[in-house]
PDB file of C-alpha atoms in Angstrom:
ATOM      1  CA  MET A  10      -1.389  30.924  -9.404  1.00 45.00           C
ATOM      2  CA  SER A  11      -1.369  30.811  -5.600  1.00 49.00           C
ATOM      3  CA  ARG A  12      -1.930  27.571  -3.729  1.00 54.00           C
ATOM      4  CA  MET A  13      -5.143  28.973  -2.228  1.00 47.00           C
ATOM      5  CA  LEU A  14      -6.530  29.933  -5.653  1.00 49.00           C
ATOM      6  CA  LEU A  15      -5.587  26.558  -7.107  1.00 56.00           C
ATOM      7  CA  SER A  16      -7.282  24.763  -4.203  1.00 52.00           C
ATOM      8  CA  CYS A  17     -10.424  26.873  -4.594  1.00 47.00           C
ATOM      9  CA  LEU A  18     -10.595  26.155  -8.319  1.00 50.00           C
ATOM     10  CA  CYS A  19     -10.297  22.418  -7.653  1.00 55.00           C
ATOM     11  CA  VAL A  20     -13.039  22.571  -5.030  1.00 49.00           C
ATOM     12  CA  SER A  21     -15.293  24.615  -7.322  1.00 46.00           C
ATOM     13  CA  ILE A  22     -15.106  22.092 -10.138  1.00 49.00           C
ATOM     14  CA  LEU A  23     -15.427  19.177  -7.706  1.00 50.00           C
ATOM     15  CA  SER A  24     -18.564  20.703  -6.209  1.00 46.00           C
ATOM     16  CA  ALA A  25     -20.192  20.739  -9.638  1.00 45.00           C
ATOM     17  CA  SER A  26     -19.910  16.971  -9.904  1.00 45.00           C
ATOM     18  CA  PRO A  27     -21.790  14.020  -9.114  1.00 47.00           C
ATOM     19  CA  ALA A  28     -23.964  14.519  -6.041  1.00 47.00           C
ATOM     20  CA  GLY A  29     -27.020  16.286  -7.372  1.00 43.00           C
ATOM     21  CA  ALA A  30     -25.479  19.246  -9.203  1.00 44.00           C
ATOM     22  CA  ASP A  31     -24.037  16.953 -11.851  1.00 51.00           C
ATOM     23  CA  GLY A  32     -27.430  16.596 -13.482  1.00 57.00           C
ATOM     24  CA  PRO A  33     -28.953  13.498 -15.030  1.00 81.00           C
ATOM     25  CA  ILE A  34     -26.485  10.685 -15.634  1.00 86.00           C
ATOM     26  CA  ARG A  35     -26.308   9.787 -19.332  1.00 90.00           C
ATOM     27  CA  TRP A  36     -23.946   6.818 -19.007  1.00 92.00           C
ATOM     28  CA  HIS A  37     -21.922   5.102 -16.303  1.00 93.00           C
ATOM     29  CA  SER A  38     -19.522   2.194 -15.950  1.00 95.00           C
ATOM     30  CA  GLU A  39     -17.792   0.423 -13.069  1.00 95.00           C
ATOM     31  CA  ASN A  40     -15.012  -2.152 -13.068  1.00 97.00           C
ATOM     32  CA  VAL A  41     -12.725  -4.050 -10.703  1.00 97.00           C
ATOM     33  CA  GLN A  42      -9.132  -4.918 -11.586  1.00 98.00           C
ATOM     34  CA  ILE A  43      -6.710  -7.330  -9.951  1.00 99.00           C
ATOM     35  CA  LEU A  44      -3.019  -6.784 -10.699  1.00 99.00           C
ATOM     36  CA  LYS A  45       0.078  -8.725  -9.675  1.00 98.00           C
ATOM     37  CA  GLY A  46       3.646  -7.551 -10.184  1.00 97.00           C
ATOM     38  CA  LEU A  47       7.249  -7.867  -9.024  1.00 96.00           C
ATOM     39  CA  ASN A  48      10.266  -5.543  -8.725  1.00 96.00           C
ATOM     40  CA  TYR A  49       8.478  -2.364  -7.654  1.00 97.00           C
ATOM     41  CA  GLU A  50      10.614   0.535  -6.409  1.00 97.00           C
ATOM     42  CA  LEU A  51      10.294   2.494  -3.130  1.00 94.00           C
ATOM     43  CA  GLY A  52       8.529  -0.132  -1.069  1.00 92.00           C
ATOM     44  CA  PRO A  53       7.898  -3.877  -1.165  1.00 94.00           C
ATOM     45  CA  GLU A  54       9.145  -5.439  -4.401  1.00 96.00           C
ATOM     46  CA  GLU A  55       6.092  -7.721  -4.661  1.00 96.00           C
ATOM     47  CA  ARG A  56       2.547  -6.360  -4.580  1.00 97.00           C
ATOM     48  CA  THR A  57      -1.032  -7.323  -5.347  1.00 98.00           C
ATOM     49  CA  ILE A  58      -3.295  -4.422  -6.259  1.00 98.00           C
ATOM     50  CA  ILE A  59      -7.087  -4.307  -6.428  1.00 97.00           C
ATOM     51  CA  THR A  60      -8.414  -1.274  -8.295  1.00 97.00           C
ATOM     52  CA  VAL A  61     -12.033  -0.126  -8.289  1.00 96.00           C
ATOM     53  CA  GLU A  62     -13.021   2.364 -11.015  1.00 96.00           C
ATOM     54  CA  HIS A  63     -16.138   4.399 -11.751  1.00 95.00           C
ATOM     55  CA  ALA A  64     -16.874   6.708 -14.676  1.00 95.00           C
ATOM     56  CA  HIS A  65     -19.966   8.576 -15.774  1.00 95.00           C
ATOM     57  CA  THR A  66     -21.109  11.290 -18.150  1.00 96.00           C
ATOM     58  CA  SER A  67     -23.809  13.815 -17.345  1.00 94.00           C
ATOM     59  CA  ASP A  68     -25.588  16.819 -18.828  1.00 93.00           C
ATOM     60  CA  ILE A  69     -22.701  19.098 -17.866  1.00 95.00           C
ATOM     61  CA  GLY A  70     -19.598  16.936 -18.168  1.00 96.00           C
ATOM     62  CA  ASP A  71     -18.119  13.739 -16.833  1.00 96.00           C
ATOM     63  CA  LEU A  72     -16.356  12.242 -13.845  1.00 96.00           C
ATOM     64  CA  PHE A  73     -13.784   9.504 -13.328  1.00 97.00           C
ATOM     65  CA  LEU A  74     -12.579   8.118 -10.017  1.00 95.00           C
ATOM     66  CA  PHE A  75     -10.611   5.141  -8.780  1.00 95.00           C
ATOM     67  CA  THR A  76      -9.175   3.644  -5.614  1.00 95.00           C
ATOM     68  CA  ASP A  77      -6.138   1.354  -5.479  1.00 96.00           C
ATOM     69  CA  PHE A  78      -5.819  -1.085  -2.590  1.00 96.00           C
ATOM     70  CA  THR A  79      -2.234  -2.370  -2.463  1.00 96.00           C
ATOM     71  CA  PHE A  80      -1.692  -5.613  -0.550  1.00 96.00           C
ATOM     72  CA  GLU A  81       1.896  -5.956   0.647  1.00 94.00           C
ATOM     73  CA  PRO A  82       3.689  -9.191   1.667  1.00 92.00           C
ATOM     74  CA  ASP A  83       3.763  -8.196   5.359  1.00 92.00           C
ATOM     75  CA  GLY A  84      -0.032  -7.916   5.437  1.00 91.00           C
ATOM     76  CA  ASP A  85      -0.252  -4.134   5.208  1.00 93.00           C
ATOM     77  CA  ILE A  86      -2.876  -2.635   2.902  1.00 94.00           C
ATOM     78  CA  GLN A  87      -2.250   0.799   1.394  1.00 94.00           C
ATOM     79  CA  ALA A  88      -5.046   2.851  -0.180  1.00 95.00           C
ATOM     80  CA  TYR A  89      -4.695   5.546  -2.828  1.00 95.00           C
ATOM     81  CA  GLY A  90      -7.376   7.279  -4.855  1.00 95.00           C
ATOM     82  CA  GLU A  91      -8.045   9.982  -7.424  1.00 96.00           C
ATOM     83  CA  ILE A  92     -11.150  11.823  -8.590  1.00 96.00           C
ATOM     84  CA  THR A  93     -11.291  13.768 -11.859  1.00 97.00           C
ATOM     85  CA  PRO A  94     -14.388  15.860 -12.618  1.00 97.00           C
ATOM     86  CA  ARG A  95     -14.644  17.741 -15.919  1.00 98.00           C
ATOM     87  CA  LEU A  96     -17.047  20.413 -17.155  1.00 97.00           C
ATOM     88  CA  SER A  97     -17.857  20.280 -20.878  1.00 97.00           C
ATOM     89  CA  LEU A  98     -17.967  23.687 -22.555  1.00 96.00           C
ATOM     90  CA  SER A  99     -20.105  22.298 -25.378  1.00 96.00           C
ATOM     91  CA  ARG A 100     -22.734  20.999 -22.947  1.00 95.00           C
ATOM     92  CA  LEU A 101     -22.636  24.071 -20.730  1.00 94.00           C
ATOM     93  CA  THR A 102     -22.929  26.571 -23.593  1.00 94.00           C
ATOM     94  CA  GLY A 103     -24.969  24.552 -26.080  1.00 94.00           C
ATOM     95  CA  ARG A 104     -22.338  25.406 -28.679  1.00 92.00           C
ATOM     96  CA  ASP A 105     -20.541  22.882 -30.884  1.00 91.00           C
ATOM     97  CA  TRP A 106     -16.815  23.090 -30.109  1.00 89.00           C
ATOM     98  CA  ARG A 107     -15.786  20.500 -32.698  1.00 91.00           C
ATOM     99  CA  ALA A 108     -12.871  21.413 -34.957  1.00 92.00           C
ATOM    100  CA  GLY A 109     -11.072  18.718 -36.920  1.00 93.00           C
ATOM    101  CA  VAL A 110     -10.074  15.955 -34.508  1.00 96.00           C
ATOM    102  CA  PHE A 111     -11.034  18.108 -31.503  1.00 96.00           C
ATOM    103  CA  SER A 112     -14.457  17.046 -30.228  1.00 97.00           C
ATOM    104  CA  ASP A 113     -14.771  19.086 -27.018  1.00 97.00           C
ATOM    105  CA  VAL A 114     -13.036  21.519 -24.675  1.00 98.00           C
ATOM    106  CA  LEU A 115     -13.407  21.047 -20.928  1.00 98.00           C
ATOM    107  CA  LEU A 116     -12.458  22.520 -17.574  1.00 98.00           C
ATOM    108  CA  ALA A 117     -10.853  19.825 -15.444  1.00 98.00           C
ATOM    109  CA  ALA A 118      -9.664  19.201 -11.900  1.00 98.00           C
ATOM    110  CA  ASN A 119      -8.031  16.275 -10.166  1.00 98.00           C
ATOM    111  CA  TYR A 120      -7.638  15.411  -6.495  1.00 97.00           C
ATOM    112  CA  GLU A 121      -5.191  12.731  -5.339  1.00 97.00           C
ATOM    113  CA  ARG A 122      -5.198  11.215  -1.856  1.00 94.00           C
ATOM    114  CA  GLY A 123      -2.943   8.605  -0.305  1.00 91.00           C
ATOM    115  CA  GLU A 124      -1.945   7.223   3.071  1.00 88.00           C
ATOM    116  CA  GLY A 125      -0.524   9.517   5.724  1.00 86.00           C
ATOM    117  CA  GLY A 126      -2.367  12.581   4.493  1.00 85.00           C
ATOM    118  CA  VAL A 127      -0.607  12.648   1.130  1.00 89.00           C
ATOM    119  CA  GLU A 128      -2.646  14.784  -1.245  1.00 95.00           C
ATOM    120  CA  ARG A 129      -2.258  16.763  -4.451  1.00 97.00           C
ATOM    121  CA  TYR A 130      -4.503  19.264  -6.217  1.00 98.00           C
ATOM    122  CA  LEU A 131      -4.620  19.765  -9.977  1.00 98.00           C
ATOM    123  CA  ALA A 132      -6.696  22.145 -12.085  1.00 98.00           C
ATOM    124  CA  GLY A 133      -6.649  23.093 -15.730  1.00 98.00           C
ATOM    125  CA  ALA A 134      -8.219  22.347 -19.096  1.00 98.00           C
ATOM    126  CA  ALA A 135      -8.728  19.337 -21.331  1.00 98.00           C
ATOM    127  CA  ILE A 136      -9.492  18.500 -24.930  1.00 98.00           C
ATOM    128  CA  ASP A 137     -11.192  15.355 -26.168  1.00 98.00           C
ATOM    129  CA  LEU A 138     -10.027  13.989 -29.507  1.00 98.00           C
ATOM    130  CA  ASP A 139     -12.141  12.116 -32.047  1.00 97.00           C
ATOM    131  CA  ILE A 140      -9.680   9.641 -33.587  1.00 98.00           C
ATOM    132  CA  GLU A 141     -10.917   6.774 -35.734  1.00 97.00           C
ATOM    133  CA  GLY A 142     -10.866   3.430 -33.929  1.00 98.00           C
ATOM    134  CA  PHE A 143     -10.581   4.930 -30.440  1.00 98.00           C
ATOM    135  CA  ARG A 144     -13.426   5.079 -27.963  1.00 97.00           C
ATOM    136  CA  PHE A 145     -11.696   8.096 -26.468  1.00 98.00           C
ATOM    137  CA  VAL A 146      -8.460  10.049 -26.345  1.00 99.00           C
ATOM    138  CA  ARG A 147      -8.310  12.722 -23.624  1.00 99.00           C
ATOM    139  CA  VAL A 148      -5.529  15.252 -23.135  1.00 99.00           C
ATOM    140  CA  HIS A 149      -5.284  17.350 -19.954  1.00 99.00           C
ATOM    141  CA  ALA A 150      -3.013  20.270 -19.099  1.00 99.00           C
ATOM    142  CA  PHE A 151      -2.942  20.841 -15.342  1.00 99.00           C
ATOM    143  CA  LEU A 152      -1.379  23.162 -12.819  1.00 98.00           C
ATOM    144  CA  ARG A 153      -0.333  20.810 -10.024  1.00 98.00           C
ATOM    145  CA  ASP A 154       0.171  21.549  -6.328  1.00 97.00           C
ATOM    146  CA  ASP A 155       1.617  19.180  -3.742  1.00 96.00           C
ATOM    147  CA  PRO A 156       1.139  20.978  -0.392  1.00 95.00           C
ATOM    148  CA  SER A 157       4.109  19.116   1.084  1.00 92.00           C
ATOM    149  CA  ARG A 158       6.449  20.729  -1.474  1.00 94.00           C
ATOM    150  CA  SER A 159       7.162  24.363  -2.206  1.00 95.00           C
ATOM    151  CA  GLY A 160       5.748  25.959  -5.336  1.00 94.00           C
ATOM    152  CA  THR A 161       3.599  24.460  -8.074  1.00 96.00           C
ATOM    153  CA  THR A 162       4.307  22.758 -11.375  1.00 98.00           C
ATOM    154  CA  GLY A 163       2.633  21.623 -14.570  1.00 98.00           C
ATOM    155  CA  GLN A 164       1.360  18.200 -15.552  1.00 99.00           C
ATOM    156  CA  LEU A 165       0.255  16.764 -18.885  1.00 99.00           C
ATOM    157  CA  SER A 166      -2.097  13.771 -18.573  1.00 99.00           C
ATOM    158  CA  ILE A 167      -3.303  11.623 -21.458  1.00 99.00           C
ATOM    159  CA  ALA A 168      -5.777   8.712 -21.417  1.00 99.00           C
ATOM    160  CA  TRP A 169      -6.834   6.446 -24.271  1.00 99.00           C
ATOM    161  CA  ASN A 170      -9.008   3.417 -25.047  1.00 98.00           C
ATOM    162  CA  ARG A 171      -9.060   1.446 -28.304  1.00 99.00           C
ATOM    163  CA  PRO A 172     -10.797  -1.885 -28.969  1.00 98.00           C
ATOM    164  CA  PHE A 173      -9.578  -4.003 -31.883  1.00 98.00           C
ATOM    165  CA  GLU A 174      -9.724  -7.528 -33.275  1.00 98.00           C
ATOM    166  CA  ILE A 175      -7.085  -9.977 -34.498  1.00 98.00           C
ATOM    167  CA  GLY A 176      -8.050 -13.334 -35.962  1.00 96.00           C
ATOM    168  CA  GLY A 177     -11.577 -13.057 -34.635  1.00 94.00           C
ATOM    169  CA  GLU A 178     -10.369 -12.383 -31.085  1.00 98.00           C
ATOM    170  CA  ALA A 179     -11.330  -9.120 -29.346  1.00 98.00           C
ATOM    171  CA  PHE A 180      -8.692  -7.041 -27.569  1.00 99.00           C
ATOM    172  CA  LEU A 181      -8.492  -3.722 -25.763  1.00 98.00           C
ATOM    173  CA  ALA A 182      -5.541  -1.322 -25.803  1.00 99.00           C
ATOM    174  CA  GLU A 183      -5.916   1.341 -23.139  1.00 99.00           C
ATOM    175  CA  GLY A 184      -3.898   3.279 -20.618  1.00 98.00           C
ATOM    176  CA  PHE A 185      -2.699   6.650 -19.431  1.00 99.00           C
ATOM    177  CA  ALA A 186       0.388   8.818 -19.088  1.00 99.00           C
ATOM    178  CA  ASP A 187       1.197  11.505 -16.510  1.00 99.00           C
ATOM    179  CA  LEU A 188       4.115  13.827 -17.275  1.00 99.00           C
ATOM    180  CA  ALA A 189       4.802  16.094 -14.292  1.00 98.00           C
ATOM    181  CA  GLY A 190       7.345  18.867 -13.850  1.00 98.00           C
ATOM    182  CA  ALA A 191       9.703  19.479 -10.952  1.00 98.00           C
ATOM    183  CA  GLU A 192       8.178  20.745  -7.712  1.00 97.00           C
ATOM    184  CA  GLY A 193       9.971  21.671  -4.503  1.00 95.00           C
ATOM    185  CA  ASN A 194      12.800  19.195  -3.927  1.00 95.00           C
ATOM    186  CA  GLY A 195      11.284  16.720  -6.397  1.00 95.00           C
ATOM    187  CA  VAL A 196      12.454  16.386  -9.992  1.00 98.00           C
ATOM    188  CA  ALA A 197      10.305  16.030 -13.105  1.00 98.00           C
ATOM    189  CA  ASN A 198       8.826  12.541 -13.454  1.00 98.00           C
ATOM    190  CA  GLN A 199       7.038  10.588 -16.158  1.00 99.00           C
ATOM    191  CA  LEU A 200       4.529   7.776 -15.582  1.00 99.00           C
ATOM    192  CA  LEU A 201       3.445   5.620 -18.536  1.00 99.00           C
ATOM    193  CA  VAL A 202       0.868   2.831 -18.026  1.00 99.00           C
ATOM    194  CA  PRO A 203      -0.256   1.040 -21.223  1.00 99.00           C
ATOM    195  CA  ARG A 204      -2.446  -2.088 -21.096  1.00 99.00           C
ATOM    196  CA  LEU A 205      -3.141  -4.839 -23.585  1.00 99.00           C
ATOM    197  CA  LEU A 206      -6.181  -6.924 -22.610  1.00 99.00           C
ATOM    198  CA  TRP A 207      -7.852  -9.945 -24.212  1.00 99.00           C
ATOM    199  CA  ASP A 208     -11.639 -10.189 -24.022  1.00 98.00           C
ATOM    200  CA  ILE A 209     -11.938 -13.657 -22.490  1.00 98.00           C
ATOM    201  CA  GLY A 210     -15.564 -12.967 -21.594  1.00 97.00           C
ATOM    202  CA  ALA A 211     -16.442 -13.211 -25.290  1.00 96.00           C
ATOM    203  CA  HIS A 212     -15.885 -16.984 -25.038  1.00 94.00           C
ATOM    204  CA  HIS A 213     -18.331 -17.340 -22.152  1.00 94.00           C
ATOM    205  CA  GLY A 214     -21.305 -15.236 -23.188  1.00 94.00           C
ATOM    206  CA  ALA A 215     -19.965 -12.094 -21.498  1.00 95.00           C
ATOM    207  CA  ALA A 216     -18.307 -10.087 -24.269  1.00 96.00           C
ATOM    208  CA  GLY A 217     -16.808  -6.830 -23.032  1.00 95.00           C
ATOM    209  CA  ARG A 218     -17.135  -7.866 -19.387  1.00 97.00           C
ATOM    210  CA  VAL A 219     -14.032  -9.913 -18.487  1.00 98.00           C
ATOM    211  CA  TYR A 220     -10.512  -9.158 -19.707  1.00 99.00           C
ATOM    212  CA  LEU A 221      -7.130 -10.770 -19.080  1.00 99.00           C
ATOM    213  CA  GLY A 222      -3.827  -9.256 -20.066  1.00 99.00           C
ATOM    214  CA  LEU A 223      -0.767  -7.230 -19.214  1.00 99.00           C
ATOM    215  CA  GLU A 224      -0.289  -3.756 -17.774  1.00 99.00           C
ATOM    216  CA  TRP A 225       3.167  -2.222 -17.908  1.00 98.00           C
ATOM    217  CA  GLN A 226       4.001   0.483 -15.372  1.00 98.00           C
ATOM    218  CA  TYR A 227       6.997   2.588 -16.338  1.00 99.00           C
ATOM    219  CA  TRP A 228       7.794   5.438 -13.951  1.00 98.00           C
ATOM    220  CA  HIS A 229      10.914   7.544 -14.504  1.00 98.00           C
ATOM    221  CA  ASN A 230      11.978   9.427 -11.353  1.00 98.00           C
ATOM    222  CA  LYS A 231       9.159   7.816  -9.368  1.00 98.00           C
ATOM    223  CA  PHE A 232       7.445  10.243  -6.954  1.00 95.00           C
ATOM    224  CA  GLY A 233       9.907  12.889  -8.155  1.00 96.00           C
ATOM    225  CA  VAL A 234      12.886  11.030  -6.660  1.00 97.00           C
ATOM    226  CA  ASP A 235      15.871  11.587  -8.917  1.00 97.00           C
ATOM    227  CA  GLY A 236      17.303   8.408 -10.436  1.00 96.00           C
ATOM    228  CA  VAL A 237      14.565   6.007  -9.289  1.00 98.00           C
ATOM    229  CA  THR A 238      13.018   4.353 -12.341  1.00 98.00           C
ATOM    230  CA  GLU A 239      10.374   1.642 -12.060  1.00 98.00           C
ATOM    231  CA  SER A 240       9.559  -0.735 -14.906  1.00 98.00           C
ATOM    232  CA  VAL A 241       7.067  -3.404 -13.869  1.00 98.00           C
ATOM    233  CA  PRO A 242       4.911  -5.694 -16.030  1.00 98.00           C
ATOM    234  CA  GLN A 243       1.728  -6.624 -14.163  1.00 98.00           C
ATOM    235  CA  ILE A 244      -0.714  -9.417 -14.910  1.00 98.00           C
ATOM    236  CA  GLN A 245      -4.210  -7.938 -14.924  1.00 99.00           C
ATOM    237  CA  LEU A 246      -7.702  -9.390 -14.641  1.00 99.00           C
ATOM    238  CA  LYS A 247     -10.442  -6.829 -15.295  1.00 99.00           C
ATOM    239  CA  TRP A 248     -14.125  -7.375 -14.580  1.00 98.00           C
ATOM    240  CA  VAL A 249     -16.504  -4.769 -15.997  1.00 98.00           C
ATOM    241  CA  LEU A 250     -19.558  -4.669 -13.744  1.00 94.00           C
ATOM    242  CA  HIS A 251     -21.575  -2.246 -15.861  1.00 87.00           C
TER     243      HIS A 251
END
């Protein structure tokens, strides 16, 4: 697929999302996360990150977006964001696409934007899985294009969310993984970000609203740089606004 066609497909799916054409919002949620970690690669070793997330479902699909604000020791603040709109074939066609653990099939796009004009375009398909105990498991297969590198590559992205209880305490296991192929002068890289969060809000009349826990960021060949592997545990405080 040419870069122009890939870009057009991303824009087409993006244009179907939230401002007006997305249709009535069925559900939405927003949260703010504060993360603190040490021993990062390719940049300052110590960082504080504030992440703002939004997600919603509509009559034709869903949308997820986030922005990371990274506060560095020298006072610099770096911003990075992604937006992922998806079109549900079951909602668009009125047909039930369920089959076994597969609950839906979707068209998906993703746009990534960072400092200095860094951007990437992804487009492809997704399946949602209905697995007992999980709020969601989402699997995406993308064609990925980084305009600063020659060619295109593939990316597999997975996201999950599972609440559970131990000894009367509520916890949340969630996270995502991005497995990207080689592109241009960059090598294949794998990013794994699992989280284990304790629902501390449940002890203060705000169950499901305030979480404290650990996020582990493991990134093999970070940014496609051969031999650079990052493994950073991060303390996380998560406040669910809605």
